[in-house]
Amino acid sequence: KELLDYCVSTGTPVVIATTGLDQDLMQRTLASKNIKESKKGLIVSGITQIFVVALFLVLGTILALYVQSKGLMHNGVRIIDDSGALAEGFKTDSIFALVAFDGGLNVIVGILFTVGLVAAAYSAAGSALTALTTSFTVDILNRDAKDEKLAKTRKLVHVTMAAIMGMVIYVFYMLSSDDAISAVYALASFTYGPILGLFVYGMVVKGNVRDKLVPVVCVAAPILSWGIQWAMKTYCDYTIGFELLLLNAALTMLGLVVLRKSK
C-alpha cells in the first residue's frame, strides 16, 4: 500500500520531471527522426529499465548477503548482523567499495570491481555533463553553431561543469546522512520542483508572465519549500518526504500566477 501511495502521489510526478522535462534524459527523444521513433524509444526505454532495476536489486542483494556471510566490520561492529539489521551510521553506498577492498577478494577481482564502479559512474555522469554543457552554452551564453569559437567554448564549459559536479557531489555526500539514492531524490525535490511547476503552468494557465522575474520565482520556491519542511518538522513533528517535489512545484506555479501579465 505504501509503495502504491508513493507511485501515485509522488512517483509519477518524479518520473514526469526527470524523464520528460530534464534534457539529460529527454535529449535522446529530441534526437529521434520523427514522432514515431520517439515514441518507440520511450516505450523500449521504459521496458528495459524494468530489467535494469531488477538486475541492480539482485546484485545489491548478493552484495548484502556476501557482507553478512563474511561478517565484515565497520567501526568494530558487524555491518549486517545475523538478523539482517544494518549497523547504525553505516551508508549502504560504501558496501561496494568495502567488498572490493576489504571483502577477502583477490587483487584481480578487486580491480575489476573498481573498474566496473568507475565505468558505471562515468556512463551515468556523461549524459548529464553533455546536457549541462549544451544548455549552458546555448541558453546562457547564447552561442550558436556559426560561432567559430564554439568548440573551444564547449570544451571549457564541459570541464568547468565536471569540476562543479564533482565538488557538489562530494560536499553533498559529506553533509548527508542518507544513502545516495535517498539523497539524490531529496535533492531532486528541490531542483525538479520549479521545472515541473513551469511545465504544468504552461499547460494549464493562459497568459504570459514577466520573464525577467521567473528566475526569482524558481529560486524562491525551493527556499520556501525548505522553510516549510523545517517548520513542519520542528513544530508539527511531521517530516515532508518526496512529496516536497509537489510542494515546490505548487509554489512555483503560485509565483508565476502572481507574475502573470494583464491582457
C-alpha positions as YAML, in Angstrom:
chain: A
units: angstrom
residues:
- id: 1
  name: LYS
  ca: [0.00, 0.00, 0.00]
- id: 2
  name: GLU
  ca: [2.83, 2.40, 0.86]
- id: 3
  name: LEU
  ca: [4.51, 1.67, -2.48]
- id: 4
  name: LEU
  ca: [1.25, 2.27, -4.35]
- id: 5
  name: ASP
  ca: [0.64, 5.53, -2.49]
- id: 6
  name: TYR
  ca: [4.16, 6.69, -3.32]
- id: 7
  name: CYS
  ca: [3.82, 5.82, -7.02]
- id: 8
  name: VAL
  ca: [0.50, 7.65, -7.33]
- id: 9
  name: SER
  ca: [1.27, 10.72, -5.22]
- id: 10
  name: THR
  ca: [4.97, 11.28, -5.83]
- id: 11
  name: GLY
  ca: [6.48, 8.65, -8.11]
- id: 12
  name: THR
  ca: [4.54, 9.74, -11.19]
- id: 13
  name: PRO
  ca: [5.46, 13.44, -10.87]
- id: 14
  name: VAL
  ca: [9.10, 12.46, -10.27]
- id: 15
  name: VAL
  ca: [9.16, 10.38, -13.48]
- id: 16
  name: ILE
  ca: [7.48, 13.19, -15.44]
- id: 17
  name: ALA
  ca: [10.02, 15.73, -14.18]
- id: 18
  name: THR
  ca: [13.14, 13.58, -14.52]
- id: 19
  name: THR
  ca: [12.34, 11.71, -17.73]
- id: 20
  name: GLY
  ca: [10.06, 14.10, -19.59]
- id: 21
  name: LEU
  ca: [11.43, 17.51, -18.65]
- id: 22
  name: ASP
  ca: [15.14, 17.02, -17.98]
- id: 23
  name: GLN
  ca: [17.29, 17.48, -21.08]
- id: 24
  name: ASP
  ca: [19.69, 14.88, -19.68]
- id: 25
  name: LEU
  ca: [17.13, 12.15, -20.38]
- id: 26
  name: MET
  ca: [14.98, 13.93, -22.94]
- id: 27
  name: GLN
  ca: [17.74, 14.66, -25.45]
- id: 28
  name: ARG
  ca: [17.62, 11.09, -26.80]
- id: 29
  name: THR
  ca: [13.93, 11.64, -27.60]
- id: 30
  name: LEU
  ca: [14.58, 15.04, -29.17]
- id: 31
  name: ALA
  ca: [17.24, 13.46, -31.38]
- id: 32
  name: SER
  ca: [14.81, 10.94, -32.88]
- id: 33
  name: LYS
  ca: [13.99, 11.14, -36.58]
- id: 34
  name: ASN
  ca: [10.26, 11.58, -36.07]
- id: 35
  name: ILE
  ca: [7.47, 11.25, -33.50]
- id: 36
  name: LYS
  ca: [7.02, 7.54, -34.22]
- id: 37
  name: GLU
  ca: [10.68, 6.81, -33.48]
- id: 38
  name: SER
  ca: [10.49, 8.99, -30.40]
- id: 39
  name: LYS
  ca: [7.51, 7.06, -29.02]
- id: 40
  name: LYS
  ca: [9.19, 3.76, -29.80]
- id: 41
  name: GLY
  ca: [12.30, 4.88, -27.93]
- id: 42
  name: LEU
  ca: [10.31, 5.88, -24.84]
- id: 43
  name: ILE
  ca: [8.43, 2.56, -24.75]
- id: 44
  name: VAL
  ca: [11.57, 0.46, -25.24]
- id: 45
  name: SER
  ca: [13.42, 2.51, -22.62]
- id: 46
  name: GLY
  ca: [10.63, 2.03, -20.10]
- id: 47
  name: ILE
  ca: [10.56, -1.72, -20.64]
- id: 48
  name: THR
  ca: [14.34, -2.16, -20.46]
- id: 49
  name: GLN
  ca: [14.51, -0.10, -17.27]
- id: 50
  name: ILE
  ca: [12.41, -2.76, -15.53]
- id: 51
  name: PHE
  ca: [15.08, -5.37, -16.18]
- id: 52
  name: VAL
  ca: [17.92, -2.95, -15.35]
- id: 53
  name: VAL
  ca: [16.41, -2.06, -11.97]
- id: 54
  name: ALA
  ca: [15.69, -5.74, -11.27]
- id: 55
  name: LEU
  ca: [19.35, -6.56, -12.03]
- id: 56
  name: PHE
  ca: [20.54, -3.84, -9.66]
- id: 57
  name: LEU
  ca: [18.27, -5.18, -6.92]
- id: 58
  name: VAL
  ca: [19.62, -8.71, -7.40]
- id: 59
  name: LEU
  ca: [23.23, -7.52, -7.34]
- id: 60
  name: GLY
  ca: [22.57, -5.42, -4.24]
- id: 61
  name: THR
  ca: [21.02, -8.41, -2.50]
- id: 62
  name: ILE
  ca: [24.00, -10.60, -3.40]
- id: 63
  name: LEU
  ca: [26.43, -7.99, -2.03]
- id: 64
  name: ALA
  ca: [24.43, -7.70, 1.20]
- id: 65
  name: LEU
  ca: [24.38, -11.48, 1.66]
- id: 66
  name: TYR
  ca: [28.12, -11.64, 0.99]
- id: 67
  name: VAL
  ca: [28.83, -8.92, 3.58]
- id: 68
  name: GLN
  ca: [26.62, -10.71, 6.10]
- id: 69
  name: SER
  ca: [28.22, -14.12, 5.49]
- id: 70
  name: LYS
  ca: [31.76, -12.73, 5.79]
- id: 71
  name: GLY
  ca: [30.92, -10.75, 8.91]
- id: 72
  name: LEU
  ca: [32.56, -7.59, 7.59]
- id: 73
  name: MET
  ca: [33.01, -4.90, 10.24]
- id: 74
  name: HIS
  ca: [32.50, -1.13, 10.42]
- id: 75
  name: ASN
  ca: [33.90, 0.74, 13.44]
- id: 76
  name: GLY
  ca: [34.13, -2.53, 15.32]
- id: 77
  name: VAL
  ca: [30.53, -3.53, 14.60]
- id: 78
  name: ARG
  ca: [29.24, -6.01, 12.04]
- id: 79
  name: ILE
  ca: [27.76, -4.14, 9.08]
- id: 80
  name: ILE
  ca: [24.90, -6.62, 8.72]
- id: 81
  name: ASP
  ca: [24.19, -8.88, 11.68]
- id: 82
  name: ASP
  ca: [22.52, -12.30, 11.64]
- id: 83
  name: SER
  ca: [19.06, -10.72, 11.85]
- id: 84
  name: GLY
  ca: [19.73, -8.63, 8.74]
- id: 85
  name: ALA
  ca: [19.91, -5.29, 10.62]
- id: 86
  name: LEU
  ca: [22.28, -2.66, 9.25]
- id: 87
  name: ALA
  ca: [24.88, -1.09, 11.54]
- id: 88
  name: GLU
  ca: [23.90, 2.37, 12.74]
- id: 89
  name: GLY
  ca: [25.63, 5.18, 10.88]
- id: 90
  name: PHE
  ca: [26.80, 2.99, 8.01]
- id: 91
  name: LYS
  ca: [25.95, 4.21, 4.50]
- id: 92
  name: THR
  ca: [24.96, 1.39, 2.18]
- id: 93
  name: ASP
  ca: [26.81, 3.14, -0.66]
- id: 94
  name: SER
  ca: [30.07, 2.00, 0.92]
- id: 95
  name: ILE
  ca: [29.27, -1.71, 0.60]
- id: 96
  name: PHE
  ca: [30.54, -1.95, -2.99]
- id: 97
  name: ALA
  ca: [33.92, -0.39, -2.17]
- id: 98
  name: LEU
  ca: [34.16, -2.35, 1.08]
- id: 99
  name: VAL
  ca: [33.68, -5.67, -0.72]
- id: 100
  name: ALA
  ca: [36.20, -4.66, -3.40]
- id: 101
  name: PHE
  ca: [38.99, -3.74, -0.98]
- id: 102
  name: ASP
  ca: [38.27, -5.45, 2.35]
- id: 103
  name: GLY
  ca: [35.97, -8.27, 1.36]
- id: 104
  name: GLY
  ca: [38.56, -11.01, 1.06]
- id: 105
  name: LEU
  ca: [38.65, -10.93, -2.75]
- id: 106
  name: ASN
  ca: [41.89, -11.40, -4.65]
- id: 107
  name: VAL
  ca: [43.61, -8.44, -6.28]
- id: 108
  name: ILE
  ca: [42.35, -9.06, -9.82]
- id: 109
  name: VAL
  ca: [38.69, -9.31, -8.77]
- id: 110
  name: GLY
  ca: [39.10, -6.19, -6.61]
- id: 111
  name: ILE
  ca: [40.49, -4.25, -9.57]
- id: 112
  name: LEU
  ca: [37.63, -5.45, -11.79]
- id: 113
  name: PHE
  ca: [35.16, -4.30, -9.12]
- id: 114
  name: THR
  ca: [36.76, -0.86, -9.05]
- id: 115
  name: VAL
  ca: [36.88, -0.56, -12.85]
- id: 116
  name: GLY
  ca: [33.22, -1.54, -13.05]
- id: 117
  name: LEU
  ca: [32.26, 1.07, -10.47]
- id: 118
  name: VAL
  ca: [34.19, 3.83, -12.27]
- id: 119
  name: ALA
  ca: [32.72, 2.80, -15.66]
- id: 120
  name: ALA
  ca: [29.19, 2.86, -14.26]
- id: 121
  name: ALA
  ca: [29.76, 6.27, -12.71]
- id: 122
  name: TYR
  ca: [31.17, 7.77, -15.92]
- id: 123
  name: SER
  ca: [28.40, 6.34, -18.07]
- id: 124
  name: ALA
  ca: [25.80, 7.96, -15.80]
- id: 125
  name: ALA
  ca: [27.63, 11.28, -15.50]
- id: 126
  name: GLY
  ca: [28.49, 11.56, -19.19]
- id: 127
  name: SER
  ca: [24.99, 12.32, -20.42]
- id: 128
  name: ALA
  ca: [24.41, 14.76, -17.55]
- id: 129
  name: LEU
  ca: [27.61, 16.65, -18.37]
- id: 130
  name: THR
  ca: [26.66, 16.77, -22.05]
- id: 131
  name: ALA
  ca: [23.23, 18.16, -21.22]
- id: 132
  name: LEU
  ca: [24.68, 20.76, -18.83]
- id: 133
  name: THR
  ca: [27.27, 21.80, -21.39]
- id: 134
  name: THR
  ca: [24.72, 22.16, -24.17]
- id: 135
  name: SER
  ca: [22.19, 24.03, -22.04]
- id: 136
  name: PHE
  ca: [24.74, 26.47, -20.62]
- id: 137
  name: THR
  ca: [26.46, 27.10, -23.95]
- id: 138
  name: VAL
  ca: [23.29, 27.59, -25.98]
- id: 139
  name: ASP
  ca: [20.81, 29.03, -23.47]
- id: 140
  name: ILE
  ca: [23.07, 31.05, -21.15]
- id: 141
  name: LEU
  ca: [26.00, 32.05, -23.35]
- id: 142
  name: ASN
  ca: [23.78, 32.30, -26.48]
- id: 143
  name: ARG
  ca: [26.35, 30.60, -28.70]
- id: 144
  name: ASP
  ca: [25.15, 29.03, -31.95]
- id: 145
  name: ALA
  ca: [26.62, 26.63, -34.49]
- id: 146
  name: LYS
  ca: [28.00, 29.51, -36.59]
- id: 147
  name: ASP
  ca: [30.27, 30.70, -33.79]
- id: 148
  name: GLU
  ca: [33.90, 29.98, -34.73]
- id: 149
  name: LYS
  ca: [34.91, 29.58, -31.09]
- id: 150
  name: LEU
  ca: [32.03, 27.22, -30.29]
- id: 151
  name: ALA
  ca: [34.20, 24.09, -29.95]
- id: 152
  name: LYS
  ca: [36.65, 25.80, -27.59]
- id: 153
  name: THR
  ca: [33.81, 27.25, -25.54]
- id: 154
  name: ARG
  ca: [32.06, 23.88, -25.24]
- id: 155
  name: LYS
  ca: [35.26, 22.18, -24.05]
- id: 156
  name: LEU
  ca: [35.85, 24.87, -21.42]
- id: 157
  name: VAL
  ca: [32.25, 24.70, -20.23]
- id: 158
  name: HIS
  ca: [32.40, 20.88, -20.15]
- id: 159
  name: VAL
  ca: [35.50, 20.84, -17.94]
- id: 160
  name: THR
  ca: [34.05, 23.53, -15.67]
- id: 161
  name: MET
  ca: [30.77, 21.66, -15.27]
- id: 162
  name: ALA
  ca: [32.65, 18.44, -14.47]
- id: 163
  name: ALA
  ca: [34.61, 20.21, -11.72]
- id: 164
  name: ILE
  ca: [31.48, 21.80, -10.27]
- id: 165
  name: MET
  ca: [29.60, 18.50, -10.38]
- id: 166
  name: GLY
  ca: [32.46, 16.75, -8.56]
- id: 167
  name: MET
  ca: [32.54, 19.36, -5.80]
- id: 168
  name: VAL
  ca: [28.77, 19.33, -5.38]
- id: 169
  name: ILE
  ca: [28.69, 15.52, -5.14]
- id: 170
  name: TYR
  ca: [31.50, 15.45, -2.58]
- id: 171
  name: VAL
  ca: [30.06, 18.21, -0.38]
- id: 172
  name: PHE
  ca: [26.53, 16.84, -0.57]
- id: 173
  name: TYR
  ca: [27.69, 13.33, 0.29]
- id: 174
  name: MET
  ca: [29.71, 14.54, 3.28]
- id: 175
  name: LEU
  ca: [26.82, 16.62, 4.64]
- id: 176
  name: SER
  ca: [24.12, 13.99, 4.06]
- id: 177
  name: SER
  ca: [23.49, 11.15, 6.48]
- id: 178
  name: ASP
  ca: [21.35, 9.22, 3.97]
- id: 179
  name: ASP
  ca: [22.38, 6.81, 1.28]
- id: 180
  name: ALA
  ca: [22.94, 8.14, -2.23]
- id: 181
  name: ILE
  ca: [19.52, 7.14, -3.61]
- id: 182
  name: SER
  ca: [17.59, 8.88, -0.84]
- id: 183
  name: ALA
  ca: [19.91, 11.89, -1.01]
- id: 184
  name: VAL
  ca: [19.53, 12.24, -4.77]
- id: 185
  name: TYR
  ca: [15.72, 12.08, -4.60]
- id: 186
  name: ALA
  ca: [15.69, 14.58, -1.75]
- id: 187
  name: LEU
  ca: [17.83, 16.95, -3.82]
- id: 188
  name: ALA
  ca: [15.67, 16.31, -6.88]
- id: 189
  name: SER
  ca: [12.65, 17.56, -4.94]
- id: 190
  name: PHE
  ca: [14.32, 20.99, -4.85]
- id: 191
  name: THR
  ca: [15.82, 21.06, -8.34]
- id: 192
  name: TYR
  ca: [12.97, 19.49, -10.31]
- id: 193
  name: GLY
  ca: [10.18, 21.31, -8.47]
- id: 194
  name: PRO
  ca: [10.49, 24.57, -10.44]
- id: 195
  name: ILE
  ca: [10.84, 22.63, -13.72]
- id: 196
  name: LEU
  ca: [7.63, 20.72, -13.03]
- id: 197
  name: GLY
  ca: [5.87, 23.91, -11.92]
- id: 198
  name: LEU
  ca: [6.88, 25.73, -15.10]
- id: 199
  name: PHE
  ca: [5.68, 22.84, -17.26]
- id: 200
  name: VAL
  ca: [2.29, 22.49, -15.56]
- id: 201
  name: TYR
  ca: [1.76, 26.26, -15.60]
- id: 202
  name: GLY
  ca: [2.45, 26.37, -19.33]
- id: 203
  name: MET
  ca: [-0.02, 23.54, -19.91]
- id: 204
  name: VAL
  ca: [-2.98, 24.73, -17.84]
- id: 205
  name: VAL
  ca: [-2.68, 28.51, -17.41]
- id: 206
  name: LYS
  ca: [-3.17, 31.03, -20.18]
- id: 207
  name: GLY
  ca: [-1.34, 34.33, -20.39]
- id: 208
  name: ASN
  ca: [2.26, 35.46, -20.34]
- id: 209
  name: VAL
  ca: [4.39, 36.18, -17.31]
- id: 210
  name: ARG
  ca: [7.09, 38.73, -16.60]
- id: 211
  name: ASP
  ca: [10.04, 36.78, -17.93]
- id: 212
  name: LYS
  ca: [12.76, 38.62, -16.03]
- id: 213
  name: LEU
  ca: [11.23, 37.66, -12.68]
- id: 214
  name: VAL
  ca: [10.76, 33.96, -13.48]
- id: 215
  name: PRO
  ca: [14.28, 33.03, -12.25]
- id: 216
  name: VAL
  ca: [13.48, 34.76, -8.95]
- id: 217
  name: VAL
  ca: [10.41, 32.54, -8.53]
- id: 218
  name: CYS
  ca: [12.39, 29.40, -9.43]
- id: 219
  name: VAL
  ca: [14.97, 30.22, -6.74]
- id: 220
  name: ALA
  ca: [12.47, 31.39, -4.13]
- id: 221
  name: ALA
  ca: [10.22, 28.31, -4.42]
- id: 222
  name: PRO
  ca: [12.88, 25.79, -3.25]
- id: 223
  name: ILE
  ca: [13.89, 28.11, -0.41]
- id: 224
  name: LEU
  ca: [10.28, 28.46, 0.75]
- id: 225
  name: SER
  ca: [9.84, 24.68, 0.40]
- id: 226
  name: TRP
  ca: [12.84, 24.09, 2.63]
- id: 227
  name: GLY
  ca: [11.46, 26.56, 5.17]
- id: 228
  name: ILE
  ca: [8.07, 24.83, 5.20]
- id: 229
  name: GLN
  ca: [9.77, 21.43, 5.53]
- id: 230
  name: TRP
  ca: [11.80, 22.68, 8.51]
- id: 231
  name: ALA
  ca: [8.75, 24.27, 10.15]
- id: 232
  name: MET
  ca: [6.64, 21.12, 9.75]
- id: 233
  name: LYS
  ca: [9.40, 19.02, 11.27]
- id: 234
  name: THR
  ca: [10.07, 21.44, 14.14]
- id: 235
  name: TYR
  ca: [6.58, 22.46, 15.16]
- id: 236
  name: CYS
  ca: [4.31, 19.68, 13.86]
- id: 237
  name: ASP
  ca: [6.68, 16.70, 14.12]
- id: 238
  name: TYR
  ca: [5.88, 15.82, 10.50]
- id: 239
  name: THR
  ca: [8.62, 15.03, 8.02]
- id: 240
  name: ILE
  ca: [7.88, 16.07, 4.45]
- id: 241
  name: GLY
  ca: [9.46, 13.41, 2.26]
- id: 242
  name: PHE
  ca: [9.47, 13.06, -1.50]
- id: 243
  name: GLU
  ca: [6.17, 14.92, -1.69]
- id: 244
  name: LEU
  ca: [8.33, 18.03, -1.30]
- id: 245
  name: LEU
  ca: [8.54, 17.97, -5.10]
- id: 246
  name: LEU
  ca: [4.81, 18.67, -5.38]
- id: 247
  name: LEU
  ca: [5.00, 21.47, -2.80]
- id: 248
  name: ASN
  ca: [7.92, 23.01, -4.66]
- id: 249
  name: ALA
  ca: [6.08, 22.84, -7.99]
- id: 250
  name: ALA
  ca: [2.92, 24.32, -6.45]
- id: 251
  name: LEU
  ca: [4.85, 27.28, -5.01]
- id: 252
  name: THR
  ca: [6.46, 27.85, -8.41]
- id: 253
  name: MET
  ca: [3.07, 27.88, -10.11]
- id: 254
  name: LEU
  ca: [1.70, 30.26, -7.48]
- id: 255
  name: GLY
  ca: [4.60, 32.64, -8.09]
- id: 256
  name: LEU
  ca: [4.05, 32.51, -11.85]
- id: 257
  name: VAL
  ca: [0.36, 33.27, -11.41]
- id: 258
  name: VAL
  ca: [1.27, 36.32, -9.35]
- id: 259
  name: LEU
  ca: [3.66, 37.47, -12.09]
- id: 260
  name: ARG
  ca: [1.14, 36.93, -14.86]
- id: 261
  name: LYS
  ca: [0.75, 39.92, -17.15]
- id: 262
  name: SER
  ca: [-2.60, 41.56, -17.61]
- id: 263
  name: LYS
  ca: [-4.16, 41.46, -21.08]
...
